[in-house]
Amino acid sequence: MNSGSRDLEINLYYIKTDFKELVFKLCNQLYLKKLKTLIKLAKNLDVDCLDKFLWIHKKNVFLPHLTVRDTSFGNNPILLTSNENVSIDIEKFDIIIYSPDVYIKKFENIKKKIFLFSYFTNEGNCEKNKISLSSLKYKVKTFIETNDYKWKQI
Protein backbone atom coordinates (compact mmCIF):
# COMPACT_ATOMS: atom_id res chain seq x y z
CA MET A 1 0.00 0.00 0.00
CA ASN A 2 1.30 3.48 -0.80
CA SER A 3 2.23 5.62 2.17
CA GLY A 4 -0.41 8.22 2.82
CA SER A 5 -3.16 6.33 1.00
CA ARG A 6 -6.37 5.54 2.84
CA ASP A 7 -7.81 2.06 3.39
CA LEU A 8 -11.12 2.95 1.78
CA GLU A 9 -11.62 1.65 -1.75
CA ILE A 10 -14.27 3.52 -3.73
CA ASN A 11 -15.86 2.12 -6.87
CA LEU A 12 -17.86 4.78 -8.70
CA TYR A 13 -20.49 3.41 -11.04
CA TYR A 14 -22.24 5.73 -13.46
CA ILE A 15 -25.36 3.89 -14.51
CA LYS A 16 -28.02 4.03 -17.19
CA THR A 17 -29.94 0.91 -16.08
CA ASP A 18 -32.40 1.03 -13.19
CA PHE A 19 -30.54 0.88 -9.84
CA LYS A 20 -32.79 -1.91 -8.49
CA GLU A 21 -31.88 -4.18 -11.41
CA LEU A 22 -28.17 -3.55 -10.95
CA VAL A 23 -28.24 -4.01 -7.19
CA PHE A 24 -30.03 -7.35 -7.59
CA LYS A 25 -27.37 -8.59 -9.99
CA LEU A 26 -24.49 -7.25 -7.88
CA CYS A 27 -25.87 -8.55 -4.58
CA ASN A 28 -26.39 -11.97 -6.09
CA GLN A 29 -22.66 -12.10 -6.88
CA LEU A 30 -21.69 -10.74 -3.45
CA TYR A 31 -23.97 -13.30 -1.78
CA LEU A 32 -22.28 -16.16 -3.65
CA LYS A 33 -18.92 -14.81 -2.40
CA LYS A 34 -20.34 -14.78 1.17
CA LEU A 35 -19.77 -11.03 1.60
CA LYS A 36 -21.96 -9.17 4.10
CA THR A 37 -23.46 -6.20 2.29
CA LEU A 38 -25.08 -3.01 3.53
CA ILE A 39 -27.24 -1.13 1.03
CA LYS A 40 -27.79 2.54 1.90
CA LEU A 41 -30.83 4.21 0.37
CA ALA A 42 -32.03 7.79 0.75
CA LYS A 43 -35.38 7.22 2.51
CA ASN A 44 -37.32 4.48 4.28
CA LEU A 45 -39.74 4.50 1.35
CA ASP A 46 -36.82 3.53 -0.91
CA VAL A 47 -35.98 0.68 1.48
CA ASP A 48 -39.56 -0.61 1.21
CA CYS A 49 -39.48 -0.35 -2.59
CA LEU A 50 -36.15 -2.22 -2.94
CA ASP A 51 -37.23 -4.81 -0.35
CA LYS A 52 -40.37 -5.59 -2.35
CA PHE A 53 -38.39 -5.69 -5.60
CA LEU A 54 -35.85 -8.16 -4.18
CA TRP A 55 -38.66 -10.46 -3.04
CA ILE A 56 -40.54 -10.58 -6.34
CA HIS A 57 -37.97 -9.80 -9.06
CA LYS A 58 -36.87 -13.34 -9.98
CA LYS A 59 -39.15 -16.24 -9.24
CA ASN A 60 -36.36 -18.85 -9.34
CA VAL A 61 -33.69 -16.87 -7.41
CA PHE A 62 -34.03 -15.99 -3.74
CA LEU A 63 -31.74 -13.25 -2.49
CA PRO A 64 -31.74 -13.36 1.34
CA HIS A 65 -31.99 -9.89 2.82
CA LEU A 66 -33.53 -7.93 5.67
CA THR A 67 -34.42 -4.31 6.24
CA VAL A 68 -33.31 -2.18 9.16
CA ARG A 69 -36.82 -2.52 10.61
CA ASP A 70 -36.46 -6.30 10.98
CA THR A 71 -35.77 -7.20 14.62
CA SER A 72 -32.52 -9.15 14.17
CA PHE A 73 -29.97 -8.95 11.40
CA GLY A 74 -28.03 -12.01 12.63
CA ASN A 75 -26.03 -13.73 9.91
CA ASN A 76 -28.19 -12.44 7.08
CA PRO A 77 -25.87 -11.41 4.22
CA ILE A 78 -27.71 -8.27 3.03
CA LEU A 79 -29.22 -5.41 5.01
CA LEU A 80 -31.22 -2.53 3.49
CA THR A 81 -31.18 0.76 5.36
CA SER A 82 -31.63 4.45 4.70
CA ASN A 83 -30.10 7.77 5.69
CA GLU A 84 -33.06 8.09 8.07
CA ASN A 85 -31.54 5.24 10.16
CA VAL A 86 -28.16 6.19 11.57
CA SER A 87 -27.54 3.51 14.21
CA ILE A 88 -25.97 0.90 11.91
CA ASP A 89 -22.50 -0.42 12.74
CA ILE A 90 -20.93 -0.43 9.28
CA GLU A 91 -17.89 -2.36 10.54
CA LYS A 92 -20.01 -5.54 10.48
CA PHE A 93 -20.18 -5.38 6.67
CA ASP A 94 -17.66 -6.21 3.96
CA ILE A 95 -19.28 -4.04 1.28
CA ILE A 96 -21.35 -0.87 1.43
CA ILE A 97 -23.52 0.11 -1.54
CA TYR A 98 -24.90 3.64 -1.85
CA SER A 99 -27.87 4.27 -4.12
CA PRO A 100 -27.76 7.21 -6.55
CA ASP A 101 -30.08 9.25 -4.31
CA VAL A 102 -27.94 9.06 -1.15
CA TYR A 103 -26.04 12.18 -0.13
CA ILE A 104 -22.72 11.38 1.55
CA LYS A 105 -21.20 14.08 3.76
CA LYS A 106 -17.87 12.36 4.39
CA PHE A 107 -16.09 9.01 4.23
CA GLU A 108 -14.00 9.71 7.33
CA ASN A 109 -14.71 6.57 9.39
CA ILE A 110 -15.32 4.08 6.61
CA LYS A 111 -12.57 1.53 6.04
CA LYS A 112 -14.42 -0.80 3.67
CA LYS A 113 -14.94 -1.23 -0.02
CA ILE A 114 -17.85 0.90 -1.15
CA PHE A 115 -19.84 1.06 -4.35
CA LEU A 116 -21.25 4.49 -5.18
CA PHE A 117 -23.91 4.60 -7.85
CA SER A 118 -24.88 7.70 -9.78
CA TYR A 119 -26.96 8.15 -12.88
CA PHE A 120 -24.78 9.02 -15.87
CA THR A 121 -24.95 12.59 -17.19
CA ASN A 122 -21.66 13.10 -19.02
CA GLU A 123 -18.14 11.68 -18.98
CA GLY A 124 -16.61 15.00 -17.89
CA ASN A 125 -18.38 14.81 -14.52
CA CYS A 126 -17.20 11.24 -14.08
CA GLU A 127 -13.57 12.24 -14.62
CA LYS A 128 -13.91 15.26 -12.32
CA ASN A 129 -15.34 13.17 -9.46
CA LYS A 130 -12.63 10.54 -9.84
CA ILE A 131 -9.87 13.15 -9.73
CA SER A 132 -11.45 14.86 -6.71
CA LEU A 133 -11.65 11.65 -4.66
CA SER A 134 -8.21 10.47 -5.79
CA SER A 135 -6.69 13.79 -4.66
CA LEU A 136 -7.92 12.93 -1.13
CA LYS A 137 -5.79 9.75 -1.31
CA TYR A 138 -8.70 7.32 -1.73
CA LYS A 139 -8.28 4.29 -3.97
CA VAL A 140 -10.80 5.07 -6.71
CA LYS A 141 -12.02 3.04 -9.66
CA THR A 142 -14.59 4.57 -11.99
CA PHE A 143 -16.90 2.72 -14.36
CA ILE A 144 -19.44 3.97 -16.89
CA GLU A 145 -22.24 1.70 -18.06
CA THR A 146 -22.09 1.49 -21.86
CA ASN A 147 -24.93 -1.00 -22.41
CA ASP A 148 -27.03 -3.08 -20.05
CA TYR A 149 -24.53 -4.48 -17.55
CA LYS A 150 -21.47 -3.66 -19.70
CA TRP A 151 -18.86 -1.32 -18.22
CA LYS A 152 -16.03 0.90 -19.39
CA GLN A 153 -13.40 1.79 -16.81
CA ILE A 154 -12.04 5.33 -16.91
mmCIF file of C-alpha atoms in Angstrom:
data_model
loop_
_atom_site.group_PDB
_atom_site.id
_atom_site.type_symbol
_atom_site.label_atom_id
_atom_site.label_comp_id
_atom_site.label_asym_id
_atom_site.label_seq_id
_atom_site.Cartn_x
_atom_site.Cartn_y
_atom_site.Cartn_z
ATOM 1 C CA MET A 1 0.000 0.000 0.000
ATOM 2 C CA ASN A 2 1.301 3.484 -0.804
ATOM 3 C CA SER A 3 2.232 5.620 2.166
ATOM 4 C CA GLY A 4 -0.413 8.221 2.817
ATOM 5 C CA SER A 5 -3.156 6.331 0.998
ATOM 6 C CA ARG A 6 -6.374 5.543 2.839
ATOM 7 C CA ASP A 7 -7.811 2.058 3.395
ATOM 8 C CA LEU A 8 -11.115 2.951 1.780
ATOM 9 C CA GLU A 9 -11.617 1.651 -1.753
ATOM 10 C CA ILE A 10 -14.272 3.518 -3.730
ATOM 11 C CA ASN A 11 -15.865 2.121 -6.870
ATOM 12 C CA LEU A 12 -17.861 4.781 -8.696
ATOM 13 C CA TYR A 13 -20.493 3.405 -11.041
ATOM 14 C CA TYR A 14 -22.241 5.732 -13.463
ATOM 15 C CA ILE A 15 -25.365 3.888 -14.510
ATOM 16 C CA LYS A 16 -28.021 4.029 -17.192
ATOM 17 C CA THR A 17 -29.939 0.912 -16.081
ATOM 18 C CA ASP A 18 -32.402 1.027 -13.186
ATOM 19 C CA PHE A 19 -30.545 0.876 -9.842
ATOM 20 C CA LYS A 20 -32.792 -1.911 -8.489
ATOM 21 C CA GLU A 21 -31.884 -4.184 -11.409
ATOM 22 C CA LEU A 22 -28.175 -3.552 -10.952
ATOM 23 C CA VAL A 23 -28.245 -4.013 -7.194
ATOM 24 C CA PHE A 24 -30.032 -7.349 -7.594
ATOM 25 C CA LYS A 25 -27.370 -8.592 -9.995
ATOM 26 C CA LEU A 26 -24.492 -7.248 -7.884
ATOM 27 C CA CYS A 27 -25.868 -8.548 -4.582
ATOM 28 C CA ASN A 28 -26.393 -11.974 -6.086
ATOM 29 C CA GLN A 29 -22.660 -12.096 -6.881
ATOM 30 C CA LEU A 30 -21.688 -10.738 -3.446
ATOM 31 C CA TYR A 31 -23.971 -13.299 -1.779
ATOM 32 C CA LEU A 32 -22.279 -16.155 -3.654
ATOM 33 C CA LYS A 33 -18.915 -14.808 -2.395
ATOM 34 C CA LYS A 34 -20.337 -14.784 1.168
ATOM 35 C CA LEU A 35 -19.766 -11.034 1.605
ATOM 36 C CA LYS A 36 -21.965 -9.175 4.099
ATOM 37 C CA THR A 37 -23.458 -6.197 2.287
ATOM 38 C CA LEU A 38 -25.078 -3.006 3.532
ATOM 39 C CA ILE A 39 -27.245 -1.130 1.032
ATOM 40 C CA LYS A 40 -27.791 2.543 1.904
ATOM 41 C CA LEU A 41 -30.829 4.215 0.372
ATOM 42 C CA ALA A 42 -32.031 7.792 0.751
ATOM 43 C CA LYS A 43 -35.383 7.216 2.510
ATOM 44 C CA ASN A 44 -37.317 4.478 4.283
ATOM 45 C CA LEU A 45 -39.743 4.497 1.352
ATOM 46 C CA ASP A 46 -36.816 3.527 -0.912
ATOM 47 C CA VAL A 47 -35.982 0.681 1.484
ATOM 48 C CA ASP A 48 -39.562 -0.614 1.206
ATOM 49 C CA CYS A 49 -39.477 -0.349 -2.585
ATOM 50 C CA LEU A 50 -36.155 -2.218 -2.943
ATOM 51 C CA ASP A 51 -37.227 -4.806 -0.348
ATOM 52 C CA LYS A 52 -40.370 -5.590 -2.349
ATOM 53 C CA PHE A 53 -38.389 -5.689 -5.603
ATOM 54 C CA LEU A 54 -35.851 -8.161 -4.185
ATOM 55 C CA TRP A 55 -38.661 -10.459 -3.037
ATOM 56 C CA ILE A 56 -40.537 -10.577 -6.345
ATOM 57 C CA HIS A 57 -37.973 -9.799 -9.059
ATOM 58 C CA LYS A 58 -36.870 -13.338 -9.978
ATOM 59 C CA LYS A 59 -39.155 -16.239 -9.243
ATOM 60 C CA ASN A 60 -36.358 -18.845 -9.336
ATOM 61 C CA VAL A 61 -33.692 -16.869 -7.405
ATOM 62 C CA PHE A 62 -34.026 -15.987 -3.740
ATOM 63 C CA LEU A 63 -31.739 -13.248 -2.492
ATOM 64 C CA PRO A 64 -31.744 -13.356 1.336
ATOM 65 C CA HIS A 65 -31.992 -9.893 2.818
ATOM 66 C CA LEU A 66 -33.534 -7.932 5.668
ATOM 67 C CA THR A 67 -34.419 -4.309 6.243
ATOM 68 C CA VAL A 68 -33.307 -2.184 9.161
ATOM 69 C CA ARG A 69 -36.819 -2.523 10.611
ATOM 70 C CA ASP A 70 -36.461 -6.301 10.982
ATOM 71 C CA THR A 71 -35.772 -7.204 14.616
ATOM 72 C CA SER A 72 -32.524 -9.145 14.172
ATOM 73 C CA PHE A 73 -29.967 -8.954 11.398
ATOM 74 C CA GLY A 74 -28.028 -12.009 12.626
ATOM 75 C CA ASN A 75 -26.034 -13.726 9.908
ATOM 76 C CA ASN A 76 -28.192 -12.441 7.083
ATOM 77 C CA PRO A 77 -25.872 -11.412 4.221
ATOM 78 C CA ILE A 78 -27.715 -8.273 3.029
ATOM 79 C CA LEU A 79 -29.221 -5.407 5.009
ATOM 80 C CA LEU A 80 -31.225 -2.534 3.490
ATOM 81 C CA THR A 81 -31.183 0.756 5.365
ATOM 82 C CA SER A 82 -31.634 4.454 4.696
ATOM 83 C CA ASN A 83 -30.103 7.772 5.685
ATOM 84 C CA GLU A 84 -33.062 8.085 8.070
ATOM 85 C CA ASN A 85 -31.544 5.239 10.161
ATOM 86 C CA VAL A 86 -28.160 6.187 11.565
ATOM 87 C CA SER A 87 -27.544 3.510 14.207
ATOM 88 C CA ILE A 88 -25.972 0.895 11.909
ATOM 89 C CA ASP A 89 -22.496 -0.424 12.738
ATOM 90 C CA ILE A 90 -20.927 -0.435 9.276
ATOM 91 C CA GLU A 91 -17.890 -2.357 10.542
ATOM 92 C CA LYS A 92 -20.014 -5.542 10.476
ATOM 93 C CA PHE A 93 -20.183 -5.379 6.671
ATOM 94 C CA ASP A 94 -17.664 -6.211 3.965
ATOM 95 C CA ILE A 95 -19.277 -4.039 1.284
ATOM 96 C CA ILE A 96 -21.347 -0.866 1.435
ATOM 97 C CA ILE A 97 -23.522 0.107 -1.537
ATOM 98 C CA TYR A 98 -24.897 3.645 -1.853
ATOM 99 C CA SER A 99 -27.870 4.271 -4.125
ATOM 100 C CA PRO A 100 -27.765 7.211 -6.555
ATOM 101 C CA ASP A 101 -30.084 9.252 -4.306
ATOM 102 C CA VAL A 102 -27.941 9.062 -1.152
ATOM 103 C CA TYR A 103 -26.044 12.176 -0.131
ATOM 104 C CA ILE A 104 -22.718 11.384 1.554
ATOM 105 C CA LYS A 105 -21.203 14.084 3.755
ATOM 106 C CA LYS A 106 -17.867 12.357 4.385
ATOM 107 C CA PHE A 107 -16.087 9.014 4.226
ATOM 108 C CA GLU A 108 -13.996 9.706 7.329
ATOM 109 C CA ASN A 109 -14.711 6.572 9.390
ATOM 110 C CA ILE A 110 -15.325 4.084 6.606
ATOM 111 C CA LYS A 111 -12.573 1.525 6.039
ATOM 112 C CA LYS A 112 -14.423 -0.795 3.673
ATOM 113 C CA LYS A 113 -14.937 -1.229 -0.024
ATOM 114 C CA ILE A 114 -17.851 0.900 -1.147
ATOM 115 C CA PHE A 115 -19.843 1.064 -4.348
ATOM 116 C CA LEU A 116 -21.251 4.487 -5.177
ATOM 117 C CA PHE A 117 -23.914 4.602 -7.854
ATOM 118 C CA SER A 118 -24.881 7.702 -9.778
ATOM 119 C CA TYR A 119 -26.956 8.153 -12.881
ATOM 120 C CA PHE A 120 -24.778 9.022 -15.873
ATOM 121 C CA THR A 121 -24.953 12.588 -17.188
ATOM 122 C CA ASN A 122 -21.656 13.098 -19.016
ATOM 123 C CA GLU A 123 -18.139 11.682 -18.977
ATOM 124 C CA GLY A 124 -16.605 14.996 -17.892
ATOM 125 C CA ASN A 125 -18.377 14.814 -14.520
ATOM 126 C CA CYS A 126 -17.197 11.239 -14.078
ATOM 127 C CA GLU A 127 -13.567 12.244 -14.618
ATOM 128 C CA LYS A 128 -13.909 15.257 -12.316
ATOM 129 C CA ASN A 129 -15.337 13.167 -9.456
ATOM 130 C CA LYS A 130 -12.627 10.537 -9.837
ATOM 131 C CA ILE A 131 -9.871 13.152 -9.729
ATOM 132 C CA SER A 132 -11.452 14.857 -6.714
ATOM 133 C CA LEU A 133 -11.649 11.647 -4.656
ATOM 134 C CA SER A 134 -8.209 10.473 -5.790
ATOM 135 C CA SER A 135 -6.692 13.788 -4.656
ATOM 136 C CA LEU A 136 -7.923 12.926 -1.132
ATOM 137 C CA LYS A 137 -5.787 9.747 -1.306
ATOM 138 C CA TYR A 138 -8.700 7.324 -1.726
ATOM 139 C CA LYS A 139 -8.276 4.290 -3.966
ATOM 140 C CA VAL A 140 -10.796 5.068 -6.713
ATOM 141 C CA LYS A 141 -12.024 3.038 -9.664
ATOM 142 C CA THR A 142 -14.593 4.570 -11.990
ATOM 143 C CA PHE A 143 -16.902 2.717 -14.355
ATOM 144 C CA ILE A 144 -19.441 3.970 -16.890
ATOM 145 C CA GLU A 145 -22.238 1.703 -18.064
ATOM 146 C CA THR A 146 -22.089 1.491 -21.856
ATOM 147 C CA ASN A 147 -24.934 -1.001 -22.406
ATOM 148 C CA ASP A 148 -27.028 -3.084 -20.052
ATOM 149 C CA TYR A 149 -24.526 -4.483 -17.554
ATOM 150 C CA LYS A 150 -21.474 -3.658 -19.703
ATOM 151 C CA TRP A 151 -18.863 -1.321 -18.222
ATOM 152 C CA LYS A 152 -16.029 0.902 -19.392
ATOM 153 C CA GLN A 153 -13.395 1.785 -16.810
ATOM 154 C CA ILE A 154 -12.037 5.330 -16.912
#
